[in-house]
Short mmCIF file of C-alpha atoms in Angstrom, two decimals:
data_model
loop_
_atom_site.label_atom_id
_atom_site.label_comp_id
_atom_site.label_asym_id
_atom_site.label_seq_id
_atom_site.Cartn_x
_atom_site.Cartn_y
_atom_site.Cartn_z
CA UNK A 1 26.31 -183.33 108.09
CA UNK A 2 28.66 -185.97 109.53
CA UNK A 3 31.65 -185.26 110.97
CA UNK A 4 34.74 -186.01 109.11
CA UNK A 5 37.85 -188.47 110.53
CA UNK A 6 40.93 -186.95 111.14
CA UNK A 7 42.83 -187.16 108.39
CA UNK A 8 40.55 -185.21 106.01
CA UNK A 9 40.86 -182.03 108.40
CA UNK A 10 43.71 -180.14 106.47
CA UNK A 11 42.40 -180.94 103.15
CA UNK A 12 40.82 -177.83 101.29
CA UNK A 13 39.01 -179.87 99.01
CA UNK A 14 37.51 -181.86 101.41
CA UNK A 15 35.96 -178.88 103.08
CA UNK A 16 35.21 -177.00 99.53
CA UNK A 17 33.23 -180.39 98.62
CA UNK A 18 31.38 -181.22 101.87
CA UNK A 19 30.25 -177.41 102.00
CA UNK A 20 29.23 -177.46 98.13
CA UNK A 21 27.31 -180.92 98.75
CA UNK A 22 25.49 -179.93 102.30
CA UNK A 23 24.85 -175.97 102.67
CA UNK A 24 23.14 -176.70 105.94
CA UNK A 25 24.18 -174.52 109.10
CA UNK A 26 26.19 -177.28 110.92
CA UNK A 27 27.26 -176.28 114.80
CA UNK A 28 30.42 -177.78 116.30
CA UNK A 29 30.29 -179.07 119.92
CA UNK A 30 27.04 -177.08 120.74
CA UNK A 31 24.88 -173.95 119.70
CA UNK A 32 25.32 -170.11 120.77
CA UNK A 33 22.91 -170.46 123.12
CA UNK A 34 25.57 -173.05 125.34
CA UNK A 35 27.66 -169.99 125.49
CA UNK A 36 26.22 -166.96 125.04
CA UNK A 37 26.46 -166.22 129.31
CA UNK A 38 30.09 -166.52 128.37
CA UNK A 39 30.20 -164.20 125.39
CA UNK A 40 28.13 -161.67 127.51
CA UNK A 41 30.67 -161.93 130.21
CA UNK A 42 33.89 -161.70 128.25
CA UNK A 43 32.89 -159.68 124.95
CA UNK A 44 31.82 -156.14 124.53
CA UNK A 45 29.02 -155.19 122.63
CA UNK A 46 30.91 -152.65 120.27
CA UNK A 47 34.32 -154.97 120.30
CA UNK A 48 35.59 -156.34 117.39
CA UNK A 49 35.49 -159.80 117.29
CA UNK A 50 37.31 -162.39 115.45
CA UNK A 51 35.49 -165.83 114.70
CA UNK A 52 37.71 -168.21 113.48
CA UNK A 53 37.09 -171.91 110.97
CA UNK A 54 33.90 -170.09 111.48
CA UNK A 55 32.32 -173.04 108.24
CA UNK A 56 28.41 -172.66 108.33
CA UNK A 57 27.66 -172.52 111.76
CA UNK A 58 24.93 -169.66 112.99
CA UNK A 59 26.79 -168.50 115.88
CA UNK A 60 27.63 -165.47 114.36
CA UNK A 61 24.37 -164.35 113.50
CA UNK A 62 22.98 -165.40 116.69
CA UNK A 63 25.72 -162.85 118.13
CA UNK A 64 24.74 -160.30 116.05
CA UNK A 65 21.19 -160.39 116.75
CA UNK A 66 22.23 -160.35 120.36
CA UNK A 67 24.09 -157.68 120.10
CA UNK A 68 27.77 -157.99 119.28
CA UNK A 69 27.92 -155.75 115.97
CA UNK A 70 31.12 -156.33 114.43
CA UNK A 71 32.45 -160.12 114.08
CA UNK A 72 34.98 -161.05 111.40
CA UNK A 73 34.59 -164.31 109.67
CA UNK A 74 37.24 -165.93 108.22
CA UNK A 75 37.19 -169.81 107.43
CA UNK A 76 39.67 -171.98 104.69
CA UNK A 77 37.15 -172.75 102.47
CA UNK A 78 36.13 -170.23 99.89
CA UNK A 79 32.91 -172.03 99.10
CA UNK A 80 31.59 -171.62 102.36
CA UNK A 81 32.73 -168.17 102.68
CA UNK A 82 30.69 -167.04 99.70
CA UNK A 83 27.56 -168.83 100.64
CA UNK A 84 27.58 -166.83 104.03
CA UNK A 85 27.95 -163.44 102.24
CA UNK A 86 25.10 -164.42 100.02
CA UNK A 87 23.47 -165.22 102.95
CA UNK A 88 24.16 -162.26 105.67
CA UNK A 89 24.67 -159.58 102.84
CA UNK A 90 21.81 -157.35 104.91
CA UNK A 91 23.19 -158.36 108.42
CA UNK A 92 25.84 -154.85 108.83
CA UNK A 93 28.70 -155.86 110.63
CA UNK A 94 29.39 -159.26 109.91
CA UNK A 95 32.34 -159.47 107.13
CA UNK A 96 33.78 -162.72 105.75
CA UNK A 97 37.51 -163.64 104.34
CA UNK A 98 39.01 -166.56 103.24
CA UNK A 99 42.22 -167.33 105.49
CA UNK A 100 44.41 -170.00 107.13
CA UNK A 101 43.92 -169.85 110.60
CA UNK A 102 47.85 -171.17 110.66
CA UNK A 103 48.51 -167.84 108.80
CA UNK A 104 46.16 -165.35 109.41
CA UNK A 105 47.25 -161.81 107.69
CA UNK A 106 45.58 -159.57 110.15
CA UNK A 107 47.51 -156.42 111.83
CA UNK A 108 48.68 -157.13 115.28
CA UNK A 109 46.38 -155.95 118.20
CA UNK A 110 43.56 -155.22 115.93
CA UNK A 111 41.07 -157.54 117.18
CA UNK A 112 39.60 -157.76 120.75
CA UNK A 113 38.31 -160.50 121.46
CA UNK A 114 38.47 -164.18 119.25
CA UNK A 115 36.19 -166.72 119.23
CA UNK A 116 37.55 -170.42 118.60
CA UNK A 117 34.53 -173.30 118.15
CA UNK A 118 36.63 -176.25 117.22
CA UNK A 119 39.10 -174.41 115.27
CA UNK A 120 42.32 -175.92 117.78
CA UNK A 121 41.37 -179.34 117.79
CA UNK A 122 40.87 -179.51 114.27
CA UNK A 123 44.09 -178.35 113.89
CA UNK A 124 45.11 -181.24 116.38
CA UNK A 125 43.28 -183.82 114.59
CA UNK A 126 45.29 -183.14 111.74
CA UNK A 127 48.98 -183.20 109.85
CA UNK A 128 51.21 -181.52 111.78
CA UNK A 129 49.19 -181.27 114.51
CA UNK A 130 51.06 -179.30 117.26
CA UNK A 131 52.86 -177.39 114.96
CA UNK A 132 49.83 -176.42 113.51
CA UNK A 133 48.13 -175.51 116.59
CA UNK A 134 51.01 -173.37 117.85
CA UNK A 135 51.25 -171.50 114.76
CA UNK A 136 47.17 -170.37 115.03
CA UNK A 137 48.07 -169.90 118.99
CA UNK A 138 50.84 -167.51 117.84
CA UNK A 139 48.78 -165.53 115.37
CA UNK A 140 45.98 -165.03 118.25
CA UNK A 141 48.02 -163.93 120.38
CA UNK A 142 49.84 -161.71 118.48
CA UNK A 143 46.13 -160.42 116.63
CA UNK A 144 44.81 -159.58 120.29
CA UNK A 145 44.93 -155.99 122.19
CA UNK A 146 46.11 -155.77 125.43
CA UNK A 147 43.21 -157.02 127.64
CA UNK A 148 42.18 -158.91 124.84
CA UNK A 149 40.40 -162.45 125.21
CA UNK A 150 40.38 -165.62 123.41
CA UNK A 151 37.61 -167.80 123.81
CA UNK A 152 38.34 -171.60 123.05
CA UNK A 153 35.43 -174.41 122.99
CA UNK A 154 36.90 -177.45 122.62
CA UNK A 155 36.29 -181.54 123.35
CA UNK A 156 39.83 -181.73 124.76
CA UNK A 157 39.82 -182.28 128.41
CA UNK A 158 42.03 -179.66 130.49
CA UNK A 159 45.22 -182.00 131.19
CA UNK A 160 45.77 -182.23 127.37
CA UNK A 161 44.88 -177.90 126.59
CA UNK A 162 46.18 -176.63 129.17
CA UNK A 163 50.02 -177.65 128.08
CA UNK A 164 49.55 -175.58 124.51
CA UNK A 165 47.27 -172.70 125.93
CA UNK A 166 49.66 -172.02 129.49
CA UNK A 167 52.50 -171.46 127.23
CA UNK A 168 54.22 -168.59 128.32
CA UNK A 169 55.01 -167.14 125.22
CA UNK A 170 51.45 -165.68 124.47
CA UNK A 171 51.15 -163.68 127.87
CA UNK A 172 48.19 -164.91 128.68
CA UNK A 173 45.49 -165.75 131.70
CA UNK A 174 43.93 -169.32 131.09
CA UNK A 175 40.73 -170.23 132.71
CA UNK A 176 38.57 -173.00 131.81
CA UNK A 177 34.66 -173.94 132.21
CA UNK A 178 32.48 -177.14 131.88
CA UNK A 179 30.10 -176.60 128.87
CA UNK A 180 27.22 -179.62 128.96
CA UNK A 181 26.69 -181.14 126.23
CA UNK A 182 23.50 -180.82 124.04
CA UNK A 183 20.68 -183.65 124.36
CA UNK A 184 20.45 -185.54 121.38
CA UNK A 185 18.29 -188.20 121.80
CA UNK A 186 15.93 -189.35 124.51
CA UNK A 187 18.91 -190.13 127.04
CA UNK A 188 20.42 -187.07 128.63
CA UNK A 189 24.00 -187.17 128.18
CA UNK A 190 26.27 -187.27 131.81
CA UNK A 191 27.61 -184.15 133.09
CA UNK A 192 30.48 -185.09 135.26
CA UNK A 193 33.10 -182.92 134.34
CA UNK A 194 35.43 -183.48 137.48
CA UNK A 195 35.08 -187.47 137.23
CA UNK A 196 34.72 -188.00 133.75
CA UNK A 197 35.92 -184.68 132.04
CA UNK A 198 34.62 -186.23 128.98
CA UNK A 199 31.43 -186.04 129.55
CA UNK A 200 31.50 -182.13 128.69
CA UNK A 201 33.28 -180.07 126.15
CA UNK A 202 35.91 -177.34 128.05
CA UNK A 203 35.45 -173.41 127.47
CA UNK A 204 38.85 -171.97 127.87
CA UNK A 205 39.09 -168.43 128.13
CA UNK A 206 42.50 -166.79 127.88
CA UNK A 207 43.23 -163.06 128.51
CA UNK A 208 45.87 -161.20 127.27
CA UNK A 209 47.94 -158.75 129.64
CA UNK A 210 47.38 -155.05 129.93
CA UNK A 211 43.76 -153.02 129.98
CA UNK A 212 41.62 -153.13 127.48
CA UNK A 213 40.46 -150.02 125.99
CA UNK A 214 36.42 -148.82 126.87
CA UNK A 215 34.53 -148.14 123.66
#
């Protein structure tokens, strides 16, 4: 599956049609396995998680069979929602929706913990771009429990995410990690993130205020 340009990100039918003609688990950026130390870290077993533009990518699963037993999936496109609950319908405690990440109708401090693979810089690469992005920033903070955590992966390099994710308004912690990326071909890629901090993708990790509750 190739990625799309820019300009096709906030089009539904674009998605709708690229999931209909390739059903394919596609992984943005990299595979669980290129964070799962972080998930391990920052996510509790029993927690519930949110993974957001969560498309056709296996990282859910993979969490689940690693141990994190309740993940909500919600993604824009109800094509690709119904071809992962045709295809996880005996996996208990994965549950899928169809929602906006710009408007996400979920209760406030309901979720701990949210898990963003690409979901922010689509947003960025699209219309509207930073108003876009702050409205999902808004939602996840407002979604979170106190000592809640949102974990970002994204290709944007930390002098452009940390200006939208250090906004003060979501009373969060912001910390932020190299993540190599995956081999492809027969040349290993370069992993220089403090010279050329595009030579990685970024994990930011930002924690909300307050103590999260043991469970």
């Amino acid at each position: 599956m190739s990625k799309p340009d820019g300009s096709q990100y906030g089009r539904l039918a674009y998605w709708d049609q690229r999931y209909t003609d390739d059903k394919e688990p596609f992984e943005w950026y990299c595979n669980y396995n290129s964070i799962r130390e972080h998930c391990h870290e920052h996510f509790r077993p029993h927690g519930k998680i949110l993974n957001v533009g969560c498309g056709n990518s296996r990282v859910s699963e993979d969490m689940h069979f690693d141990g994190f037993k309740d993940i909500v999936n919600v993604d824009l496109s109800g094509v690709v929602i119904q071809q992962m609950i045709d295809k996880t319908q005996s996996l208990n405690g994965l549950s899928w929706q169809v929602m906006d990440a710009r408007y996400m109708e979920l209760d406030d401090e309901s979720f701990d913990a949210v898990l963003d693979k690409g979901m922010i810089d689509t947003l960025l690469s699209g219309d509207n771009s930073v108003e876009s992005a702050n409205k999902f920033c808004s939602h996840v903070a407002r979604i979170l429990k106190p000592g809640g955590i949102y974990m970002c992966l994204s290709s944007g390099i930390p002098n452009e995410r940390m200006t939208m994710l250090s906004n003060q308004d979501y009373s969060w912690e912001v910390h932020y990690f190299p993540v190599p990326k995956p081999v492809i071909s027969e040349v290993e890629p370069k992993f220089n993130p403090t010279e050329e901090p595009t030579s990685c993708y970024w994990l930011y990790t930002c924690k909300t205020g307050g103590d999260d509750e043991e469970g």
